[in-house]
XYZ file of C-alpha atoms in Angstrom:
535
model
C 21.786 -55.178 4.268
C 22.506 -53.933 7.690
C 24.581 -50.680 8.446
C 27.893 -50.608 9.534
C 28.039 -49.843 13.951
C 30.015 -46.625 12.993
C 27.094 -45.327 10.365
C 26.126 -42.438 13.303
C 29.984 -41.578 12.647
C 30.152 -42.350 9.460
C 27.441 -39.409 8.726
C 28.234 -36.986 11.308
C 31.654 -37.297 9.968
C 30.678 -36.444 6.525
C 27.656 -33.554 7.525
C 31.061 -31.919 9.157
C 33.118 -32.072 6.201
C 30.373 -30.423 3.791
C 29.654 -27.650 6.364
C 33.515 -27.005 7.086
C 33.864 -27.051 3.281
C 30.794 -24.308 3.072
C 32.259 -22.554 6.013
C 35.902 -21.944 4.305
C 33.790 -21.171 1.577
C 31.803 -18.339 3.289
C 35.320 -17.174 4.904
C 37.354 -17.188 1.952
C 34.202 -15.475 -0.154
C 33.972 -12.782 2.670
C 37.595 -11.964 2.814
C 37.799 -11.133 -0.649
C 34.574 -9.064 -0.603
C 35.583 -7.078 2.461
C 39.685 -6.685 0.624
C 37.469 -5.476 -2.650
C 36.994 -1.727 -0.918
C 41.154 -1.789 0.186
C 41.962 1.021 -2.643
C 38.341 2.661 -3.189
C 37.030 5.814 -1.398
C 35.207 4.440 1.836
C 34.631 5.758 5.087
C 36.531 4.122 7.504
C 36.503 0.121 6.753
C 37.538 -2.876 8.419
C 37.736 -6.877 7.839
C 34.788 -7.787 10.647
C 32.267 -4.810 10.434
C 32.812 -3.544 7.293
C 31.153 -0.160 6.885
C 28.565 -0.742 9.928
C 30.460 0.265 12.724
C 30.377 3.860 11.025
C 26.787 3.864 9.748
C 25.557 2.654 13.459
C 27.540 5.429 15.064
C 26.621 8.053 12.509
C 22.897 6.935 12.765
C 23.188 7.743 17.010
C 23.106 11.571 15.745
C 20.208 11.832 14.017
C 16.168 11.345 15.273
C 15.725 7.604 14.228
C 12.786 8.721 11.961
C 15.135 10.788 9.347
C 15.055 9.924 5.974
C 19.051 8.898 5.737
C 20.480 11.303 3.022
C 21.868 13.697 5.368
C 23.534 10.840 7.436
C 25.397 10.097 3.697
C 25.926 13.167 2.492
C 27.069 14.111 6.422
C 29.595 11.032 5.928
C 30.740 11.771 2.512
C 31.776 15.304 3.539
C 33.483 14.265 7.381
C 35.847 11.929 6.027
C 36.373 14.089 2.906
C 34.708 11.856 -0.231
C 34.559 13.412 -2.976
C 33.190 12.467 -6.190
C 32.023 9.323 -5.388
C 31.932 6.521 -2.102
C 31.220 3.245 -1.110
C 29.553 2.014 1.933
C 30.070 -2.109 2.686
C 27.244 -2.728 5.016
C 27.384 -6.624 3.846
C 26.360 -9.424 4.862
C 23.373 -7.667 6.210
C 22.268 -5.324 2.835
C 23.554 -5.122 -0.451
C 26.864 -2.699 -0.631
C 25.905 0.796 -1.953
C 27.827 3.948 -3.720
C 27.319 7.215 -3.319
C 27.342 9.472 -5.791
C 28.379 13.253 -5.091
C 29.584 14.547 -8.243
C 27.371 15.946 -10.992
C 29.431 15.106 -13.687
C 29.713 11.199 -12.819
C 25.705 11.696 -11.333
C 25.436 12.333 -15.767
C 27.566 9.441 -16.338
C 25.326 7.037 -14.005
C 21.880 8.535 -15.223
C 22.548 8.507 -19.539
C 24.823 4.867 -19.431
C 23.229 2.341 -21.054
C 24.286 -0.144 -18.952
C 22.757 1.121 -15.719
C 19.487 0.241 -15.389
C 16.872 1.079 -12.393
C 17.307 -1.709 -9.667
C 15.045 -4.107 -9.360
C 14.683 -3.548 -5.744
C 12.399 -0.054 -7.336
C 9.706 -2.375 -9.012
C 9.931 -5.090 -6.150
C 9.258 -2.137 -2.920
C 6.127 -0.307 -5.510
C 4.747 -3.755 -6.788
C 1.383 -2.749 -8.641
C 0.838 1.167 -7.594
C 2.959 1.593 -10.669
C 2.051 -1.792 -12.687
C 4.085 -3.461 -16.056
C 3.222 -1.301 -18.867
C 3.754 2.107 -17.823
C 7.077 4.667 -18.266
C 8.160 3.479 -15.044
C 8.160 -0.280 -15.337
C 9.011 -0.465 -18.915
C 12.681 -0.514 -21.042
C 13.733 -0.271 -24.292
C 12.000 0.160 -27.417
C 8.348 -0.012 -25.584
C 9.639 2.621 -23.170
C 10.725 4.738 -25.826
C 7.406 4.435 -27.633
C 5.806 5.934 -24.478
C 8.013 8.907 -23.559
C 7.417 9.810 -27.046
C 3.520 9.686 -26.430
C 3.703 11.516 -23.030
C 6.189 13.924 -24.273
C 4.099 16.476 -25.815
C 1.196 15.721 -23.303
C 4.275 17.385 -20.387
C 5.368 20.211 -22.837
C 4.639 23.381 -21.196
C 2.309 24.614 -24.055
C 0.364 22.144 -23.479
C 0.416 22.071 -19.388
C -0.407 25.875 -20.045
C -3.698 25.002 -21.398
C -4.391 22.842 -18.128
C -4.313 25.970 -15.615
C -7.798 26.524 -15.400
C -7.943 23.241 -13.765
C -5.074 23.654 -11.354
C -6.592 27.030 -10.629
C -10.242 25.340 -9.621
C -8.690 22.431 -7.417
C -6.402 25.911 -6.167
C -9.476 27.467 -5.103
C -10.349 24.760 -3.143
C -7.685 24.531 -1.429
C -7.543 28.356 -0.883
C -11.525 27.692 0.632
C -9.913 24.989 2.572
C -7.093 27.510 3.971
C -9.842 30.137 4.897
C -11.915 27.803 7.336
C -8.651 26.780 8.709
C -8.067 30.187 9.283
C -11.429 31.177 10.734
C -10.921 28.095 13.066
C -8.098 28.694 14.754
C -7.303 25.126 14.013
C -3.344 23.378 13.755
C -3.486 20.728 10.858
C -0.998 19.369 8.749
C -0.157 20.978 5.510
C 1.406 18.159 3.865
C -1.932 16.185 4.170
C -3.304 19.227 2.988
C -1.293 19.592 -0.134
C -1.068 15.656 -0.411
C -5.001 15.977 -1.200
C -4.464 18.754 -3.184
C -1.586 16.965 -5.382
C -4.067 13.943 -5.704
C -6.729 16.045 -7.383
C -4.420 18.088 -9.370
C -3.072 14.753 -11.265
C -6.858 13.278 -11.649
C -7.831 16.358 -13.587
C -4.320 16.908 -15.577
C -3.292 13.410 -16.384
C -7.241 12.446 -16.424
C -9.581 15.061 -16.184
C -10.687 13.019 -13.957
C -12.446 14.760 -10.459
C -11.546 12.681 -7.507
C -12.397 15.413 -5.151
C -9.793 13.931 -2.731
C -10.236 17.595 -0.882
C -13.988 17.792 -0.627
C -14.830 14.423 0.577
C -13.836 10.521 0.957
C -12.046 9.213 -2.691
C -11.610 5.857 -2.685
C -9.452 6.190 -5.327
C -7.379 8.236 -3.136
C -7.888 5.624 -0.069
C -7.037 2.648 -2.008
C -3.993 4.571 -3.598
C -2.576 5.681 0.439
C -3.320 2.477 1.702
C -1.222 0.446 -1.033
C 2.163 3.290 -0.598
C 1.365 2.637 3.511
C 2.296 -1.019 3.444
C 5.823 -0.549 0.699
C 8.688 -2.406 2.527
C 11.920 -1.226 2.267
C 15.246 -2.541 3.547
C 15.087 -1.020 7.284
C 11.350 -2.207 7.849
C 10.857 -4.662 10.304
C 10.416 -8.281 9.103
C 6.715 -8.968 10.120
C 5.952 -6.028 7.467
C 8.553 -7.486 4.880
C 6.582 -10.682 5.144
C 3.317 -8.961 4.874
C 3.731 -5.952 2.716
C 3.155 -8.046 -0.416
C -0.119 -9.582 0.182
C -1.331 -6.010 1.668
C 0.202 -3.733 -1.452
C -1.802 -6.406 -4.028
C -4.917 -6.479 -1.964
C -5.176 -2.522 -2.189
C -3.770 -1.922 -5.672
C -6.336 -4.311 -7.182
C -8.790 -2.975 -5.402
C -7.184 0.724 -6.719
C -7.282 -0.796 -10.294
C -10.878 -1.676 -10.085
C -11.774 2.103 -9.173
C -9.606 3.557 -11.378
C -9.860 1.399 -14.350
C -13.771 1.857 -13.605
C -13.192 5.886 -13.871
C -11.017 5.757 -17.058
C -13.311 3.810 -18.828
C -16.118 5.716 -17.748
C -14.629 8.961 -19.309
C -14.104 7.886 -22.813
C -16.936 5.307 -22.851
C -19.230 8.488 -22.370
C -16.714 11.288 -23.030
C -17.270 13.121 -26.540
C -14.960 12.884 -29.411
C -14.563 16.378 -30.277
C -10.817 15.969 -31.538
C -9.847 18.185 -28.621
C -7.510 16.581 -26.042
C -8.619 17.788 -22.632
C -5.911 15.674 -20.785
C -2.437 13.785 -20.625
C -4.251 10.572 -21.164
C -5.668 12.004 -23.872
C -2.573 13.073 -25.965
C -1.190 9.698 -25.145
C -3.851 7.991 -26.916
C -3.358 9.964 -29.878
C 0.078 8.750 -29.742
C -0.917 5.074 -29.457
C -3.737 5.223 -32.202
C -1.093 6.630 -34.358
C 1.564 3.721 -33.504
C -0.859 0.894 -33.502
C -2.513 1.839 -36.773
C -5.792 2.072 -35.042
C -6.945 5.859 -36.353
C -10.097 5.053 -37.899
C -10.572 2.462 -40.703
C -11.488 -1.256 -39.523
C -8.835 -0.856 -36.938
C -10.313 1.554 -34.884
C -11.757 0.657 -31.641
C -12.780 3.378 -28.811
C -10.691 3.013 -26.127
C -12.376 1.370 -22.986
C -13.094 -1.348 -25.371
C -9.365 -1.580 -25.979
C -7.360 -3.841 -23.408
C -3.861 -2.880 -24.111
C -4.903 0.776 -23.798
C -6.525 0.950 -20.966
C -3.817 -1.018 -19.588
C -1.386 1.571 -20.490
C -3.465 4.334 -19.116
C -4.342 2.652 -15.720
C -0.562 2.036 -15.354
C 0.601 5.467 -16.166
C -2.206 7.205 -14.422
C -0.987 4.940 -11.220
C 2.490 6.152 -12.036
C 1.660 9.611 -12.033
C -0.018 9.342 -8.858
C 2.565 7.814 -7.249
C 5.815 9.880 -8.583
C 3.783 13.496 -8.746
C 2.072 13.553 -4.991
C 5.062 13.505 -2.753
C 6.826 15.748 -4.847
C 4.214 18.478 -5.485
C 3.325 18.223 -1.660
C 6.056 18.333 -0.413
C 7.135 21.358 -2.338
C 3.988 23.341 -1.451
C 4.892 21.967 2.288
C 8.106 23.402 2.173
C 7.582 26.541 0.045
C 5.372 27.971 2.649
C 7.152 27.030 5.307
C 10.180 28.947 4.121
C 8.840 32.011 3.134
C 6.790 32.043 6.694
C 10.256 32.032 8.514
C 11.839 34.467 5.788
C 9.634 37.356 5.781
C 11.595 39.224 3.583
C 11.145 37.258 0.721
C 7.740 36.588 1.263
C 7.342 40.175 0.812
C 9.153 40.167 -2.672
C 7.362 37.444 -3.631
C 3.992 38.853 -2.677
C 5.079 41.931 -4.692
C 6.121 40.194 -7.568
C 2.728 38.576 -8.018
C 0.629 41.993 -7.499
C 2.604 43.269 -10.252
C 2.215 40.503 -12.779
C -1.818 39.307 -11.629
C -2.903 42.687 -10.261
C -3.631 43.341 -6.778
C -6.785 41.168 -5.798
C -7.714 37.886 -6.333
C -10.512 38.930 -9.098
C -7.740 40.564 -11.073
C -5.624 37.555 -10.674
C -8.131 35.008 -11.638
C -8.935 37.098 -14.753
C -4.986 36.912 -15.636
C -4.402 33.294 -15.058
C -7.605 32.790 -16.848
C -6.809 34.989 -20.142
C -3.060 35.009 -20.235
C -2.095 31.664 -18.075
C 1.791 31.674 -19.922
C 2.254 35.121 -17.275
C 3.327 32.084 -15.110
C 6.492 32.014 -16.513
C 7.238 35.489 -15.471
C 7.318 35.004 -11.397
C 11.364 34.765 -11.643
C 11.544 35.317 -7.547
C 8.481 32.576 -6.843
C 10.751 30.308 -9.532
C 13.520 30.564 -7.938
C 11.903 30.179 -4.628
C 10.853 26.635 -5.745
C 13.940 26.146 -6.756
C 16.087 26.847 -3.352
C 13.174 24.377 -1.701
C 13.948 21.375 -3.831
C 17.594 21.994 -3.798
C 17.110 21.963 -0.193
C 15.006 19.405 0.091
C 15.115 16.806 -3.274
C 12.470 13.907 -2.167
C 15.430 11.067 -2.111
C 17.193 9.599 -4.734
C 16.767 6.830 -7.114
C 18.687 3.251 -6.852
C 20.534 1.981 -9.553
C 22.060 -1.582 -10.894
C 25.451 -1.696 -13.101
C 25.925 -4.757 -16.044
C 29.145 -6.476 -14.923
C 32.416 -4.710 -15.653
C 30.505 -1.176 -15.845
C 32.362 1.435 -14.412
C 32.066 5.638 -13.448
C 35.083 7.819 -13.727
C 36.019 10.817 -11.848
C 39.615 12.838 -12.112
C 40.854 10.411 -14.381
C 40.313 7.593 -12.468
C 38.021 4.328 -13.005
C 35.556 3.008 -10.631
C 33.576 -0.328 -10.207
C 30.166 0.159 -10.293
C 28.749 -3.409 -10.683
C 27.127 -5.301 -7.873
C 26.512 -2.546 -5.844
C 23.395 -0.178 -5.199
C 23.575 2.814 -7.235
C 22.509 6.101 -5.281
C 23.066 9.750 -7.031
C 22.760 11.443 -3.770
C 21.376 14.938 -4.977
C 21.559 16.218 -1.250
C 25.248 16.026 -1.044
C 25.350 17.619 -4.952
C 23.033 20.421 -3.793
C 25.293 21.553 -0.666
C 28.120 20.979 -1.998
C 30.140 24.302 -0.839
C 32.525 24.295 -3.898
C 29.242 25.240 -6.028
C 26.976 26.965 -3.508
C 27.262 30.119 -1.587
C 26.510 29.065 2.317
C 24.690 25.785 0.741
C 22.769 24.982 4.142
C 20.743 28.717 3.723
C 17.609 29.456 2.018
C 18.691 32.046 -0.800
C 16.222 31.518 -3.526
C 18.643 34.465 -5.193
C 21.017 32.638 -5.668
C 19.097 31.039 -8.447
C 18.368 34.455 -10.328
C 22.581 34.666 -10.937
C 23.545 31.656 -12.611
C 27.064 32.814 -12.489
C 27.149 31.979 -8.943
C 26.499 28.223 -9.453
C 26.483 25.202 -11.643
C 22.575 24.190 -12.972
C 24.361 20.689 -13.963
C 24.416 20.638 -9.808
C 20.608 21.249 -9.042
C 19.126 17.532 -10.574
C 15.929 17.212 -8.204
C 14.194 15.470 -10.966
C 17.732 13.836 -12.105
C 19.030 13.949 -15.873
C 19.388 12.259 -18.281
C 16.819 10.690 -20.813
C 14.908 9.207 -18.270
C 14.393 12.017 -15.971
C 11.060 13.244 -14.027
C 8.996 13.694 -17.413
C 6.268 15.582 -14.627
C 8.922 18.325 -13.527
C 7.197 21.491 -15.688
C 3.711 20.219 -14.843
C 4.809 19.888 -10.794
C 6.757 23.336 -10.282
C 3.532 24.925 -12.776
C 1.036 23.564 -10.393
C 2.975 25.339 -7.074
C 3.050 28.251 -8.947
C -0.599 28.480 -9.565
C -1.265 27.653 -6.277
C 1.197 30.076 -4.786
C -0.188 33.090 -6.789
C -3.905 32.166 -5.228
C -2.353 31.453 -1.461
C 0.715 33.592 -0.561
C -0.960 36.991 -0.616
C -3.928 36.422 0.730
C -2.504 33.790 4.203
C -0.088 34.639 6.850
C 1.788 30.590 7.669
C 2.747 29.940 11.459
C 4.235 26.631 11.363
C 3.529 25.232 15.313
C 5.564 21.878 15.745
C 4.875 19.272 18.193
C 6.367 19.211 21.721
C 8.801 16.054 20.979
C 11.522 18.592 20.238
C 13.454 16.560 17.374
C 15.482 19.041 15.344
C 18.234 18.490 12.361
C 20.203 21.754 12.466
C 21.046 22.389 8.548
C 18.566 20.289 6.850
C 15.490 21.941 8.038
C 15.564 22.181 11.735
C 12.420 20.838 13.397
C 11.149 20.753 9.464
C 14.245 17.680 8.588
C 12.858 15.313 6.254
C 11.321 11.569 8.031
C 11.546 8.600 6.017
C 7.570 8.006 4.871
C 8.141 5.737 2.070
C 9.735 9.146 0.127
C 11.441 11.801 1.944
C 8.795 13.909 3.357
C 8.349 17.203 6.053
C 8.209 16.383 9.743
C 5.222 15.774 11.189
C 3.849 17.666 7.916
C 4.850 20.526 9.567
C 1.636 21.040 11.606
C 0.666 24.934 10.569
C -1.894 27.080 11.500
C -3.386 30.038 9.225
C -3.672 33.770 9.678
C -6.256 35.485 7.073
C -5.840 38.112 5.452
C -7.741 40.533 2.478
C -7.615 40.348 -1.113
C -5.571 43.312 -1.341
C -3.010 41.511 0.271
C -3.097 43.323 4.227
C -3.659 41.123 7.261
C -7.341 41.571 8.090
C -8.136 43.543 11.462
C -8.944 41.614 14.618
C -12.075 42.106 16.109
């Protein structure tokens, strides 16, 4: 059978007919998308660009390092968008909203039909695993948080301290030699370390001495959260980032799973539990039927356990460190550029611990619940997170779900879901001067809205670490503040973000974290609290 003369034609004639049929296709889809935003609050949109033409020029303002919720809530707030916004940045990204209002932030975090994107689980891949609170829904979820609930009360973080207060006196040895030195270092890769130990020996009891010397736990664990991809990483690193992130968290699994198993294969049963882990397996022996009888098995010898606990521990690592470090970061940078409260602060720990750090240790040691009565250092950790929240949390509606605010309905589905805490948290209808440091303003509730301050979000999936993260700075600031005078020295690049920290803005690090780490260096001073002599 031969082919007809005009087959060359005959095709090239029909190849144009399919790809004019997909191009009116991709027009007529587009249209529509782009007339979707026509009634709903947006910054300034148009049929070609979209949103981008507004995000590119808003992005010229900023150091191109900046983690971007000040561009959004900066947005939000210029062209006057309240409640809630939309940003159309297709066909390059998936088109986000904004949340800025507390009471439709509640709506977003407790509806059942909002779930956590799957962009999340895709950008952490294994440093958080299948079976832990993070990755898992529904009934099995539920099962956890009930496990891990008690394990995060504060009665039972209270009977931790005496291990926050040892990896705290590292880190207070760590802080002299500094000091002796001379030397500028980081303090966020100071207080990373410290973070790092403090969840091996609450979550654990687990040392990974992460301050002392090299942890390969604590290698393995950076290297895996180095190579996470997200949506303005280059493509050679989208491409790659998967293969890298499971070559290091297998390799983190092998270490850790090695250390878990080694702590209850030759830990004692003494019906005491000494850590998170271990509350949670009480919870799991109870649920699985496994408390003694032919049931029982000891733990490293069971699978599903120490799946569990490897997944959570990862978890813990991976949602606790930034935020404890960064807090710590922040906290002393603060009160090192506002004397005066430093000073209250200072005084309000003599008075509760006693005056030197013998007395103090005594105190923690034999009455650790006087933690709860530093109101000025609470509220000091406060002002830094509303400040400074680490990010915010992506979302993904069922179809037809929708958010309303002042009577009115809005679409929520196929969209990005961001509650954007930083726009909630300086919001001037609900804050006094919101761009200042005022930890008072946290010891008259009258003045504000708590239902506005949602670092850790709300809901019934909210941080279930918050008590044992602000405990831990607390500790730690009660062994440091007195006894250090804080002189952060910044690099010579100059890059500054007047209002959300100055030379101390937030980069984009995977998380939101301080500039730089806001290089410091450290002043000694005595136990009694007065800046020791020069000689």
């Amino acid at each position: 059978m031969e082919l007809p003369e005009n087959w060359v034609w005959m095709g090239l004639s029909i190849a144009s007919i399919y790809l004019a049929f997909f191009i009116i296709k991709f027009i007529t889809k587009f249209i529509k998308h782009r007339r979707f935003y026509k009634d709903l609050p947006t910054p300034p949109h148009s049929m070609l660009p979209g949103n981008l033409k507004v995000l590119g020029e808003a992005m010229k303002r900023y150091p191109a390092d900046i983690h971007p919720q000040p561009m959004f809530t900066e947005i939000g707030t210029e062209h006057n968008l309240r409640g809630l916004f939309y940003v159309d940045i297709s066909p390059f990204g998936e088109p986000m909203v904004f949340i800025t209002d507390s009471a439709v932030a509640l709506q977003v975090q407790t509806s059942p039909n909002i779930h956590r994107h799957p962009f999340v689980k895709t950008f952490l891949r294994g440093c958080v695993g299948t079976k832990s609170l993070f990755s898992t829904n529904g009934a099995e979820w539920s099962r956890q948080r009930s496990w891990f609930a008690l394990a995060f009360s504060l009665s039972h973080l209270l009977k931790l301290v005496p291990r926050m207060v040892e990896e705290s006196l590292v880190f207070k040895e760590k802080l002299t030699r500094f000091g002796v030195s001379g030397e500028v270092f980081s303090m966020n890769d100071a207080t990373m370390k410290l973070a790092i130990d403090f969840i091996g020996r609450t979550v654990g009891d687990i040392h990974l001495k992460s301050q002392t010397e090299y942890s390969a736990v604590q290698d393995n664990f950076a290297k895996a959260l180095s190579w996470t991809a997200g949506q303005t990483d280059p493509l050679w690193k989208k491409v790659v980032s998967p293969f890298m992130m499971d070559w290091y968290t297998r390799k983190l699994d092998g270490l850790l799973g090695d250390v878990i198993k080694k702590k209850y294969r030759e830990g004692k049963d003494d019906g005491v539990e000494k850590s998170i882990l271990d509350l949670a397996l009480k919870g799991y022996l109870k649920d699985t039927g496994k408390v003694g009888g032919a049931k029982a098995v000891r733990p490293d010898l069971d699978p599903e356990f120490m799946r569990i606990a490897l997944d959570n521990a990862k978890t813990f690592f991976v949602g606790g460190h930034d935020t404890t470090a960064s807090l710590m970061t922040y906290l002393f940078y603060y009160l090192s550029i506002n004397p005066t409260y430093l000073s209250r602060v200072r005084e309000e720990h003599t008075t509760t611990f006693g005056p030197s750090l013998s007395s103090t240790l005594n105190a923690l040691s034999s009455t650790p619940h006087l933690l709860n009565n530093l109101p000025l250092t609470s509220a000091a950790i406060k002002e830094v997170l509303r400040l400074h929240p680490v990010g915010f949390t992506v979302r993904k509606a069922s179809p037809g779900t929708t958010a309303t605010f002042e009577g009115r309905s809005y679409p929520l589905a196929n969209h990005m879901i961001c509650v954007l805490a930083s726009s909630i948290h300086r919001d001037a209808n609900i804050w006094s001067n919101p761009a200042e440091f005022d930890p008072d303003r946290f010891l008259h509730p009258e003045t504000h809205s708590m239902n506005a301050w949602m670092p850790f979000e709300k809901g019934p999936r909210n941080c279930i670490g918050q008590q044992m993260a602000t405990l831990e700075v607390r500790v730690v600031a009660v062994l440091t503040l007195r006894f250090f005078d804080f002189e952060a020295v910044f690099k010579g690049h100059g890059l500054s973000v007047p209002g959300w920290g100055g030379r101390a803005y937030q980069e984009l690090n995977m998380s939101a974290k301080p500039k730089d780490g806001i290089p410091m260096r450290i002043y000694l001073r005595s136990d009694e609290g007065e800046i020791k002599p020069e000689h």
